[in-house]
mmCIF file of C-alpha atoms and ligand atoms in Angstrom:
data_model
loop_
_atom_site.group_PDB
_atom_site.id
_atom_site.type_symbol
_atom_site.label_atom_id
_atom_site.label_comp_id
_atom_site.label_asym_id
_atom_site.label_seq_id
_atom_site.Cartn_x
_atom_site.Cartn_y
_atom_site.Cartn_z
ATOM 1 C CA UNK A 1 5.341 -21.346 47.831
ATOM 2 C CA UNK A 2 4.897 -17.615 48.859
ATOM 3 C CA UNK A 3 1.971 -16.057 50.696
ATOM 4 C CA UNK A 4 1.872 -13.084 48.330
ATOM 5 C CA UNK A 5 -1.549 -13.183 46.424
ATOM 6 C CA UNK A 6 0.114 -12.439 42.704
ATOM 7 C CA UNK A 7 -0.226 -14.081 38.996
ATOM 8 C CA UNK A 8 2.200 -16.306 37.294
ATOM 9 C CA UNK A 9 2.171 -14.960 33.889
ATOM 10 C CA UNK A 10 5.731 -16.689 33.015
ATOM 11 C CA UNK A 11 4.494 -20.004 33.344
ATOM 12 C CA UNK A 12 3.260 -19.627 29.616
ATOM 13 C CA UNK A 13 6.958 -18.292 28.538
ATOM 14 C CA UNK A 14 8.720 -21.128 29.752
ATOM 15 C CA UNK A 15 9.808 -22.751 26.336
ATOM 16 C CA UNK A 16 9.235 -22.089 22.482
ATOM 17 C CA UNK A 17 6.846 -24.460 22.009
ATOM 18 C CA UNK A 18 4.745 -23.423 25.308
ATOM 19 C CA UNK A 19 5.103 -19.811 23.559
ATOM 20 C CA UNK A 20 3.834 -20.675 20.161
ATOM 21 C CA UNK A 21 0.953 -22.616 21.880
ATOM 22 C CA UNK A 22 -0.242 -19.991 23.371
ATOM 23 C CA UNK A 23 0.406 -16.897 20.350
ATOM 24 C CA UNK A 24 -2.199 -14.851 19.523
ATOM 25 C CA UNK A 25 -0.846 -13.515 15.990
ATOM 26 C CA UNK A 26 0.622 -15.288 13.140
ATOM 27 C CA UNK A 27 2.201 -13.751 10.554
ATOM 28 C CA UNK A 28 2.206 -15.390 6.949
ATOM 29 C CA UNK A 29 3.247 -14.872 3.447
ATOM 30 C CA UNK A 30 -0.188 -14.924 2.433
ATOM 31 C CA UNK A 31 -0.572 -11.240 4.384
ATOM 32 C CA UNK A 32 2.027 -9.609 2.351
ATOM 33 C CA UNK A 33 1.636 -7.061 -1.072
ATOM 34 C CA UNK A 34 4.838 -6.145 -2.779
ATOM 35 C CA UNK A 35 4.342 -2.924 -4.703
ATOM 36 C CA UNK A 36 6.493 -2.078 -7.426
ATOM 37 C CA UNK A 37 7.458 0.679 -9.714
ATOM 38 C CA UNK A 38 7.747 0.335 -13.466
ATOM 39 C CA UNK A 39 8.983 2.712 -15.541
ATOM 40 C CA UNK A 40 9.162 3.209 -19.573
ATOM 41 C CA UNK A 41 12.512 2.204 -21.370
ATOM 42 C CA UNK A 42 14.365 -0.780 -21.365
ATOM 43 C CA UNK A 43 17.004 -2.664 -19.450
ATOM 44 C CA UNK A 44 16.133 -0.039 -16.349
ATOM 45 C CA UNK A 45 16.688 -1.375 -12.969
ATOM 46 C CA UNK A 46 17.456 1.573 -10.585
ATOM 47 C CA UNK A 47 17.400 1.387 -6.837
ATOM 48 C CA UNK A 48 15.934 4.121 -5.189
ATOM 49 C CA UNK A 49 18.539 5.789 -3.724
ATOM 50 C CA UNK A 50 16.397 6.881 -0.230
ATOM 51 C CA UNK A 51 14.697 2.947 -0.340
ATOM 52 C CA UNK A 52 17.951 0.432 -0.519
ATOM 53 C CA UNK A 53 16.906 -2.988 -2.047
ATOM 54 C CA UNK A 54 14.254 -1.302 -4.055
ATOM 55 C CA UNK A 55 13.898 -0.395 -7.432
ATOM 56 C CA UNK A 56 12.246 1.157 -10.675
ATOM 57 C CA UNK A 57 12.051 -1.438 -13.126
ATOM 58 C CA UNK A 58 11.303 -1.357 -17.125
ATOM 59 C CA UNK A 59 8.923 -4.087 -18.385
ATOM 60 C CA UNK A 60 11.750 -6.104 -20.028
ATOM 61 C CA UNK A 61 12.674 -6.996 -16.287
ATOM 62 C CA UNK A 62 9.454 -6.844 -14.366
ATOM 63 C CA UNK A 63 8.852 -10.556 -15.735
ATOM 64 C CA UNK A 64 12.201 -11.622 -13.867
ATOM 65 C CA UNK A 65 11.075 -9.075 -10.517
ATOM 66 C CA UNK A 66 7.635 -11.004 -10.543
ATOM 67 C CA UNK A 67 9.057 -14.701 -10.372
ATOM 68 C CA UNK A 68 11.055 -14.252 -7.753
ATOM 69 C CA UNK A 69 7.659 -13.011 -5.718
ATOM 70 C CA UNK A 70 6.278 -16.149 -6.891
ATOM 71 C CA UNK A 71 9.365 -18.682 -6.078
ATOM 72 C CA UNK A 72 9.081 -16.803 -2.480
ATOM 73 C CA UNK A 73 4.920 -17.296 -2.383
ATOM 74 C CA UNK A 74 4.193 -13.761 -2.335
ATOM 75 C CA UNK A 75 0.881 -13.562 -4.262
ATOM 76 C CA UNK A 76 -0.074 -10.207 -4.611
ATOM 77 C CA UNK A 77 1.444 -7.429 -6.313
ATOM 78 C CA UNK A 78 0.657 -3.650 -5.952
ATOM 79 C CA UNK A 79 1.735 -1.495 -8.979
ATOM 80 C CA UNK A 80 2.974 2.043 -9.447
ATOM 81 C CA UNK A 81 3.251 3.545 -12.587
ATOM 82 C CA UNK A 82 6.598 6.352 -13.862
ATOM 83 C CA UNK A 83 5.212 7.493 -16.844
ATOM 84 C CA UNK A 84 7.841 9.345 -19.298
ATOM 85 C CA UNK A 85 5.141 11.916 -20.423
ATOM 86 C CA UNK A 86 2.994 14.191 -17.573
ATOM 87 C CA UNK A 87 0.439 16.831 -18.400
ATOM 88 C CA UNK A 88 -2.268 18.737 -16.688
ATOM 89 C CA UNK A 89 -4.859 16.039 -16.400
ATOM 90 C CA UNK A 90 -2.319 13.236 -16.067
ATOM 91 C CA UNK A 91 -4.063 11.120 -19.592
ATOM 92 C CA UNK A 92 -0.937 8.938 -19.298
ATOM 93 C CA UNK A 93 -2.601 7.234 -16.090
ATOM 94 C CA UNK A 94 -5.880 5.949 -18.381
ATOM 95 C CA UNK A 95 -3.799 5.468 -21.920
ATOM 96 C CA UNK A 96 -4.422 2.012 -23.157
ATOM 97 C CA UNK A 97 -0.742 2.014 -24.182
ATOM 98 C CA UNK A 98 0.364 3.763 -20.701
ATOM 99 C CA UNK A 99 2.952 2.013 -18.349
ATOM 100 C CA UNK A 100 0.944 0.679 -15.690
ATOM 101 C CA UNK A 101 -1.578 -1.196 -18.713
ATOM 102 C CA UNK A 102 1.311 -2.182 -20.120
ATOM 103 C CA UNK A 103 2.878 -3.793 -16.579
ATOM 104 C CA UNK A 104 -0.625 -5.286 -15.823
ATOM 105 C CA UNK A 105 -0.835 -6.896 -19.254
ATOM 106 C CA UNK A 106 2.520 -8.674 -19.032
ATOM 107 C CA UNK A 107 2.483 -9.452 -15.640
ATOM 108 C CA UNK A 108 -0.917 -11.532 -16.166
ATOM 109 C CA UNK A 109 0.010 -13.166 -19.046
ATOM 110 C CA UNK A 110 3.285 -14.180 -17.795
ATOM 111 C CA UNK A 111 2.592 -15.027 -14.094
ATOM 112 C CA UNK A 112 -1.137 -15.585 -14.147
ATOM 113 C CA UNK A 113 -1.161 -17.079 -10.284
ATOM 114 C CA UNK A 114 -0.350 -13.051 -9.242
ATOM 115 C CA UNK A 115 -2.955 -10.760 -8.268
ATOM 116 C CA UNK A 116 -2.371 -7.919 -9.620
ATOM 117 C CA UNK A 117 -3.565 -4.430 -7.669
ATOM 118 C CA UNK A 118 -3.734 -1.272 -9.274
ATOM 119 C CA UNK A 119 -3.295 1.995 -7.436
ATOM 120 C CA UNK A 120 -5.165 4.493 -9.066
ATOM 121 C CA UNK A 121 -4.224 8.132 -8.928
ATOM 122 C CA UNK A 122 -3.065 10.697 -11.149
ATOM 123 C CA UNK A 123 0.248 12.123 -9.087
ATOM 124 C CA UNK A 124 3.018 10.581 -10.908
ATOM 125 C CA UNK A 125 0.969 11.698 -14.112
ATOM 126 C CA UNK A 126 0.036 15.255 -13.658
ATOM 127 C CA UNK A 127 3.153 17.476 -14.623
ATOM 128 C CA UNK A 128 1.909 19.462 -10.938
ATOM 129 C CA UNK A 129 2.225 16.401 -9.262
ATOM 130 C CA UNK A 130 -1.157 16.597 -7.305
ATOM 131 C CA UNK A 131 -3.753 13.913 -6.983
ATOM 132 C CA UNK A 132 -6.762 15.282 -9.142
ATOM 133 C CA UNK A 133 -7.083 18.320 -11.598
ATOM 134 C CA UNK A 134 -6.255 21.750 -10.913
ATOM 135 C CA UNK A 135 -8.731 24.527 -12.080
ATOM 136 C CA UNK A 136 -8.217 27.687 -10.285
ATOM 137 C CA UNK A 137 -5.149 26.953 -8.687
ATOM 138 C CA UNK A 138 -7.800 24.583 -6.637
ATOM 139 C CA UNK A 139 -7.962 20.568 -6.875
ATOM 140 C CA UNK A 140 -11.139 20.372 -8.799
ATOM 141 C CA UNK A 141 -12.386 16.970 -6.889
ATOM 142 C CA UNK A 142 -15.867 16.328 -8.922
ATOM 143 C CA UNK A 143 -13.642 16.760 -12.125
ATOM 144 C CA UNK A 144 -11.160 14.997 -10.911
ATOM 145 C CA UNK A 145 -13.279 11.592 -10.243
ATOM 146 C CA UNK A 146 -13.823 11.628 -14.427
ATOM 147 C CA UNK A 147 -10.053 11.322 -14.739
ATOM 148 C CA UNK A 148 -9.724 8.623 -11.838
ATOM 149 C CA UNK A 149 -12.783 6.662 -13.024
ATOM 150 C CA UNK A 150 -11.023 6.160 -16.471
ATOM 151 C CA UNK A 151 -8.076 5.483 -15.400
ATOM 152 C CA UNK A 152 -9.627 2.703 -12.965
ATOM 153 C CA UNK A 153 -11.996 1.111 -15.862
ATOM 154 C CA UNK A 154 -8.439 0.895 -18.285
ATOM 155 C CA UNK A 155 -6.559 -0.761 -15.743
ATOM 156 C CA UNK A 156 -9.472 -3.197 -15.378
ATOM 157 C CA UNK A 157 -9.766 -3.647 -18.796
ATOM 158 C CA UNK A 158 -5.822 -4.327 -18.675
ATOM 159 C CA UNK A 159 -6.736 -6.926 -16.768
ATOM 160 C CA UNK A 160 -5.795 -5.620 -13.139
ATOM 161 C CA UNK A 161 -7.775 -7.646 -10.437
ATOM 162 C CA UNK A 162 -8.330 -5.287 -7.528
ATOM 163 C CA UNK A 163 -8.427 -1.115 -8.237
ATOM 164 C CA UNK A 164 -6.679 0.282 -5.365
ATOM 165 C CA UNK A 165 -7.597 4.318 -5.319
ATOM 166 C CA UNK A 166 -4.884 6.507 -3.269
ATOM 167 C CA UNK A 167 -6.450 10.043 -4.964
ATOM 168 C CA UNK A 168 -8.559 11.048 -1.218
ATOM 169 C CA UNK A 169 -11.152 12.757 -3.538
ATOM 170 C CA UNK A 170 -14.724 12.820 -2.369
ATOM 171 C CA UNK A 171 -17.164 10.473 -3.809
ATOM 172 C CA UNK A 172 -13.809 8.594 -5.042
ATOM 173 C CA UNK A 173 -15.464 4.705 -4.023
ATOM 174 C CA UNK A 174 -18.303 5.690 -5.415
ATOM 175 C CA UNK A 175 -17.499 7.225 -9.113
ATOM 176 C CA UNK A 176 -15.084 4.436 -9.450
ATOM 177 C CA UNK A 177 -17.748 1.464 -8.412
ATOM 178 C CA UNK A 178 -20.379 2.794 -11.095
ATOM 179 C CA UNK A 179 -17.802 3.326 -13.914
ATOM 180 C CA UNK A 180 -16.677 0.008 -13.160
ATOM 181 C CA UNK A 181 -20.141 -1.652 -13.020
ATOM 182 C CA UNK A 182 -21.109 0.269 -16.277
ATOM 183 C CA UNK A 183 -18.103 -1.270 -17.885
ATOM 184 C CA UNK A 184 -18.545 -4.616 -17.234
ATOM 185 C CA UNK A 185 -16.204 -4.779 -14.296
ATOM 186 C CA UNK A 186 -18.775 -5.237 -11.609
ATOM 187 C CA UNK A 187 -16.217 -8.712 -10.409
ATOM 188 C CA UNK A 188 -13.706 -6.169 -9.626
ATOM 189 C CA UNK A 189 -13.048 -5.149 -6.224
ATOM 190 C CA UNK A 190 -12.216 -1.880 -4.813
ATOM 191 C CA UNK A 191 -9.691 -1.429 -2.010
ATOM 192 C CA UNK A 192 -10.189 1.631 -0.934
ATOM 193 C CA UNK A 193 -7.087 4.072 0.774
ATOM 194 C CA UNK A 194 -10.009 4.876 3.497
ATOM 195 C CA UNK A 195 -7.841 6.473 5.488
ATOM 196 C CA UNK A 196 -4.843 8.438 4.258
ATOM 197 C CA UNK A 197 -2.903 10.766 6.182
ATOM 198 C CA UNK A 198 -0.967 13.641 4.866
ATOM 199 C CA UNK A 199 2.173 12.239 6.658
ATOM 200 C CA UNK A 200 6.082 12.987 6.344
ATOM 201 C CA UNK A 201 6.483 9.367 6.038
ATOM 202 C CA UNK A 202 5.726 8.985 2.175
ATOM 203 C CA UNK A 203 8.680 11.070 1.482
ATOM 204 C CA UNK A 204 10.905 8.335 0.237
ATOM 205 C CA UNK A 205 7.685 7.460 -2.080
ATOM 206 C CA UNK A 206 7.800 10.314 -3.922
ATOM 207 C CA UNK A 207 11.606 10.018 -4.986
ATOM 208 C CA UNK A 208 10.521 6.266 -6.342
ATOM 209 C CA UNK A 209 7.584 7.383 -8.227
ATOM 210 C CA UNK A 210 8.330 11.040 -9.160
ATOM 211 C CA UNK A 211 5.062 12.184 -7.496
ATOM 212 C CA UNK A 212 6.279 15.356 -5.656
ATOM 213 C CA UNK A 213 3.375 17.744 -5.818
ATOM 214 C CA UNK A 214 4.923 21.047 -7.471
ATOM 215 C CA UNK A 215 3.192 23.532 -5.528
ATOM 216 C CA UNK A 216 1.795 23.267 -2.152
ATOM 217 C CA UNK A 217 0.810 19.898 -0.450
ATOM 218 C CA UNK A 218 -1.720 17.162 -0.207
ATOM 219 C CA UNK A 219 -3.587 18.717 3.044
ATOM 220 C CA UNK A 220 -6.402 20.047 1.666
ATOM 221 C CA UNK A 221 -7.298 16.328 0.461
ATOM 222 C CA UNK A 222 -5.151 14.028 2.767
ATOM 223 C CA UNK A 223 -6.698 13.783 6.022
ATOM 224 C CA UNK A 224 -4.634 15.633 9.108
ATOM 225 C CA UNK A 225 -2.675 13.149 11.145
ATOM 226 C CA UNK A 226 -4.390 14.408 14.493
ATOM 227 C CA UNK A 227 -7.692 12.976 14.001
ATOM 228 C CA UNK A 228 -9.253 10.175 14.586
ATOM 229 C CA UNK A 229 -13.153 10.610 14.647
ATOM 230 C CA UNK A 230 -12.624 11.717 11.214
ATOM 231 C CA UNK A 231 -10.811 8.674 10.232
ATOM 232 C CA UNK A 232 -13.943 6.817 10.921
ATOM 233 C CA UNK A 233 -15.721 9.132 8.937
ATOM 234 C CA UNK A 234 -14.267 8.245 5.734
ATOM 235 C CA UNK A 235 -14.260 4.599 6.438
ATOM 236 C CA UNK A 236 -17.812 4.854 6.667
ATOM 237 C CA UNK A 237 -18.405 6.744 3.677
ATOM 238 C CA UNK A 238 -15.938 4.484 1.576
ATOM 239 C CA UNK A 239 -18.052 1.289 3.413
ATOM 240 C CA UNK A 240 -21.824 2.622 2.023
ATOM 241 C CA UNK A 241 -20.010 3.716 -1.272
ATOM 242 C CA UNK A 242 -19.138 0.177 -2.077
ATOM 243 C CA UNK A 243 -15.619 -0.700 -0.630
ATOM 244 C CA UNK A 244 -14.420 -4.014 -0.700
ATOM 245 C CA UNK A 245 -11.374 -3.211 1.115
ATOM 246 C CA UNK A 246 -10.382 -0.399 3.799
ATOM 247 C CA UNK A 247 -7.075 0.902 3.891
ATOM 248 C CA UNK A 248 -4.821 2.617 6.652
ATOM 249 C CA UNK A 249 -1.984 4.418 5.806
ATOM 250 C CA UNK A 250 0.764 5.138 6.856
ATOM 251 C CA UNK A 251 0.699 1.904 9.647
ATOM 252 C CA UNK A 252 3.017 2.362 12.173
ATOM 253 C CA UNK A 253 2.460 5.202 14.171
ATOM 254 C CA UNK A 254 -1.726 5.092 13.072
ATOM 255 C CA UNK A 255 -1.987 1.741 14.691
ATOM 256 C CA UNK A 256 -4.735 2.921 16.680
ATOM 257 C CA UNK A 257 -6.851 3.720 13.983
ATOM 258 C CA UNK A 258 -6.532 0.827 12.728
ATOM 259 C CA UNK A 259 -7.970 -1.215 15.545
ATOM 260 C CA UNK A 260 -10.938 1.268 15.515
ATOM 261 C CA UNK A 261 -11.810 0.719 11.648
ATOM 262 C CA UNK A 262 -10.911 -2.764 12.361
ATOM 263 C CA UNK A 263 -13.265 -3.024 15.274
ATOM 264 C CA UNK A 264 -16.280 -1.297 13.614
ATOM 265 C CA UNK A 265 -16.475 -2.749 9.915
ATOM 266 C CA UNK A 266 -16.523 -6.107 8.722
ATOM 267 C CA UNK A 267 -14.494 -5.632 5.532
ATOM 268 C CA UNK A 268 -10.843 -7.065 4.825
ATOM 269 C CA UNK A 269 -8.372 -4.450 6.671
ATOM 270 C CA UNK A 270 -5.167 -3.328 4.915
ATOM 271 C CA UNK A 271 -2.252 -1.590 6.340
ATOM 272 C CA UNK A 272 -0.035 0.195 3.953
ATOM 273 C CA UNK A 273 3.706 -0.402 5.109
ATOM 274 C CA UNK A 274 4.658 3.111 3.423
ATOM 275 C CA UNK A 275 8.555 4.420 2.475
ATOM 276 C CA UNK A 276 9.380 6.212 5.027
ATOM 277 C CA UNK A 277 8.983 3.445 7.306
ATOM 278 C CA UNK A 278 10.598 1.093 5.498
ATOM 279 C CA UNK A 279 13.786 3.946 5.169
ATOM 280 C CA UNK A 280 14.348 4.409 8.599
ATOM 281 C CA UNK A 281 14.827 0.705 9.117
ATOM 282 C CA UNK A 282 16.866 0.475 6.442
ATOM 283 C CA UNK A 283 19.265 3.313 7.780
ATOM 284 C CA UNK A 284 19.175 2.029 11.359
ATOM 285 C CA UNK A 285 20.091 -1.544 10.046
ATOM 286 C CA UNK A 286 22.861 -0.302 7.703
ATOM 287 C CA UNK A 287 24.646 1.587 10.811
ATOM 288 C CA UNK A 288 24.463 -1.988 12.233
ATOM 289 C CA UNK A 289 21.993 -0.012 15.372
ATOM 290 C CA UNK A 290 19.138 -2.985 15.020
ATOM 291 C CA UNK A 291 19.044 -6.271 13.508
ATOM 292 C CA UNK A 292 16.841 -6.064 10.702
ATOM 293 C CA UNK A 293 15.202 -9.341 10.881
ATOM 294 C CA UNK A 294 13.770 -9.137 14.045
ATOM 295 C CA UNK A 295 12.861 -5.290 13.727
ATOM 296 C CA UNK A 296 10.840 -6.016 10.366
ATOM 297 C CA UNK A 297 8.750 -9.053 11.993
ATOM 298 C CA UNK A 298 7.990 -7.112 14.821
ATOM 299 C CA UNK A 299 6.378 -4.673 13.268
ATOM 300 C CA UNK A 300 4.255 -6.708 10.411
ATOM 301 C CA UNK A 301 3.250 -8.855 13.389
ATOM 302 C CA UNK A 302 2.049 -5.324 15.365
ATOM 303 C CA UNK A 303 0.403 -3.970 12.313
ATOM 304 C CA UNK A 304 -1.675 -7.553 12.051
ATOM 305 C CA UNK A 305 -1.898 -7.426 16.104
ATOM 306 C CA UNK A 306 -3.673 -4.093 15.743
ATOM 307 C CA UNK A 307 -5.975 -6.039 13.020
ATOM 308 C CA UNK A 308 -4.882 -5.751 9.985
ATOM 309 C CA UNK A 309 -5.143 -8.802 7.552
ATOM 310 C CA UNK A 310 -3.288 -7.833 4.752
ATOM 311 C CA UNK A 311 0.100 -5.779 4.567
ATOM 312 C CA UNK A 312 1.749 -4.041 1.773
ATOM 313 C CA UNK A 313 5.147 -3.837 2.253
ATOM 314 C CA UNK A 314 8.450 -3.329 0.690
ATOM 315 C CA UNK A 315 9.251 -5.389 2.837
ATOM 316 C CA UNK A 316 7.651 -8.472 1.641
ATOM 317 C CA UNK A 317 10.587 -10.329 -0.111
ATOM 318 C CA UNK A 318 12.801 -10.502 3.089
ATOM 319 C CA UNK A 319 9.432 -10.864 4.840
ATOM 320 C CA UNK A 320 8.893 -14.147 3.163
ATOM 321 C CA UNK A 321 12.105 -15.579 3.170
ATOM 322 C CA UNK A 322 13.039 -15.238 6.953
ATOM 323 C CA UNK A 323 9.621 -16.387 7.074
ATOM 324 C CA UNK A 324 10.369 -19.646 5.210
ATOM 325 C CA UNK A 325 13.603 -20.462 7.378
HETATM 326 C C1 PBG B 401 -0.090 8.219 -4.515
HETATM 327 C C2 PBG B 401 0.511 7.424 -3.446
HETATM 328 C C3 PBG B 401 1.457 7.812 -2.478
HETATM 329 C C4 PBG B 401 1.802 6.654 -1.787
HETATM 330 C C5 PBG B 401 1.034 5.617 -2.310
HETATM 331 N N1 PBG B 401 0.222 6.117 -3.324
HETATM 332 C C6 PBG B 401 2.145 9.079 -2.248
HETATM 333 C C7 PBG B 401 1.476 10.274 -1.782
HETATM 334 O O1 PBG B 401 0.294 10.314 -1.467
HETATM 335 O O2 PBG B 401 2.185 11.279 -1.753
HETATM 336 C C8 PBG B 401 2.820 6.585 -0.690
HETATM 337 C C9 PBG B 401 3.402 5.263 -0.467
HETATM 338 C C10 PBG B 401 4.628 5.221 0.344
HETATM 339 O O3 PBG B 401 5.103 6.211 0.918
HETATM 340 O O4 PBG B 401 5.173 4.112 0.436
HETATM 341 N N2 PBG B 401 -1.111 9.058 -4.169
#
């Protein structure tokens, strides 16, 4: 007894089970996206050297990369195309014969029970790196939907189940939605990289997928990582456009954003896990400073805390197997 007028929050702490009765946020292998990276050639399996426990595969061992998602549950793949070839308007990223149609086609007729997600952008393509077309040393973005909408109707056509566009082009949601339609796609949803930040964090990205732009940077199409109002902005847009899924990205330190788009629109809310992230953990675990396994959940369970429903992450293999123990 004490005659101090206070709350007994621990009484819900006491044991495990009292703990898990009363948990607010459950993470599940069901939430989690693996992407990968394929490239051209044959018996290829590099690790990135700046994302341990990750690597560029060729197509003779993607079949091998995508059981083991499925023996682990995983059910959704993200793919990310490193072309041999780049030119100015990046045509390898809508070639019927390029590397990502190639991946999609193999991966659903050899493990049908995957979906398969298609990021759609022309970085690793162009031989300037950069997102759209350049036409006075400008990104051209009207032009550059053209190029984006083809590439997203070919990776349909290959068979892709969800066209995920990273570009940050104007109108991007929209040009992509009516060339899919026209084509005969009109099942296929869009998940939309609403909100993409120009951030340091994708660094590690770029060494995986050979995407460094060779002049300048993305800020005059990536959105500046001090704004928020903005953020919701796009969301909206992408929303009356046709979206079928919003994305955040990068997730850890944007968190806030996320509850806001989560908060004001009722569509499926991603959170893109993104390199860098997944770099410094790595680092910090190798020098034996945190323990990896409980670092990793906390975080996928904050990102889903701050409402996300879906996570990609490369991340999702350990993911799923600490979360099977
Ligand atoms: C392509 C793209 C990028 C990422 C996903 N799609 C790189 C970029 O915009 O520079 C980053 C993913 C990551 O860092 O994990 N536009």
């Amino acid at each position: 007894m004490n005659d101090l007028n206070f709350k007994r929050h621990r009484r819900l702490r006491r044991t495990e089970s009292m703990r898990a009765l009363v948990r607010e946020t459950h993470l599940q292998t069901d939430d989690l996206i693996y992407p990968i990276f394929v490239v051209e050639g044959s018996r290829i399996k590099n690790e990135v050297a700046s994302m341990p426990g990750v690597h560029q595969v060729s197509l003779d061992y993607l079949t091998e990369e995508m059981n083991e998602l499925v023996d682990l549950g995983i059910r959704s793949v993200i793919v990310f195309g490193v072309p041999q070839e780049k030119d100015e308007v990046g045509s390898q990223a809508y070639h019927e014969e390029g590397i990502v149609q190639r991946a999609i086609r193999q991966i659903k007729e050899e493990t049908p029970s995957l979906t398969v997600i298609a990021d759609t952008c022309l970085c690793q393509y162009t031989d300037h790196g950069h997102c759209g077309v350049i036409r006075e040393g400008d990104i051209a973005n009207d032009e550059s939907l053209e190029y984006l909408t083809k590439t997203a109707v070919s990776q349909a056509e290959a068979g892709a189940d969800i066209i995920a566009p990273s570009n940050m082009m104007d109108g991007f949601v929209a040009a992509i939605r009516r060339g899919l339609d026209e084509a005969g796609y009109s099942h296929i949803p869009v998940m939309s990289y609403a909100v993409k930040y120009a951030s340091s964090f994708y660094g590690p990205f770029r060494d995986a997928a050979h995407s460094s732009p060779q002049f300048g940077d993305r800020r005059a199409y990536q959105m500046d990582p001090s704004n928020r109002l903005e953020a919701l902005r796009e969301a909206e847009s992408d929303v009356e456009e046709g979206a079928d899924f919003l994305i955040v990205k990068p997730a850890l330190a944007y968190l806030d954003i996320m509850r806001e788009v989560k908060d004001r629109f009722n569509l499926p809310l991603v959170a893109y896990n993104v390199s860098g992230e997944y770099s410094m953990i790595k680092a910090a675990a190798q020098n034996g400073w945190v323990n990896e396994q409980e670092i990793v959940l906390e975080k996928l369970t904050a990102m889903k805390r701050a409402g996300a429903d879906l996570i990609i992450t490369y991340f999702a293999k350990d993911a799923a197997r600490w979360l099977k123990q």
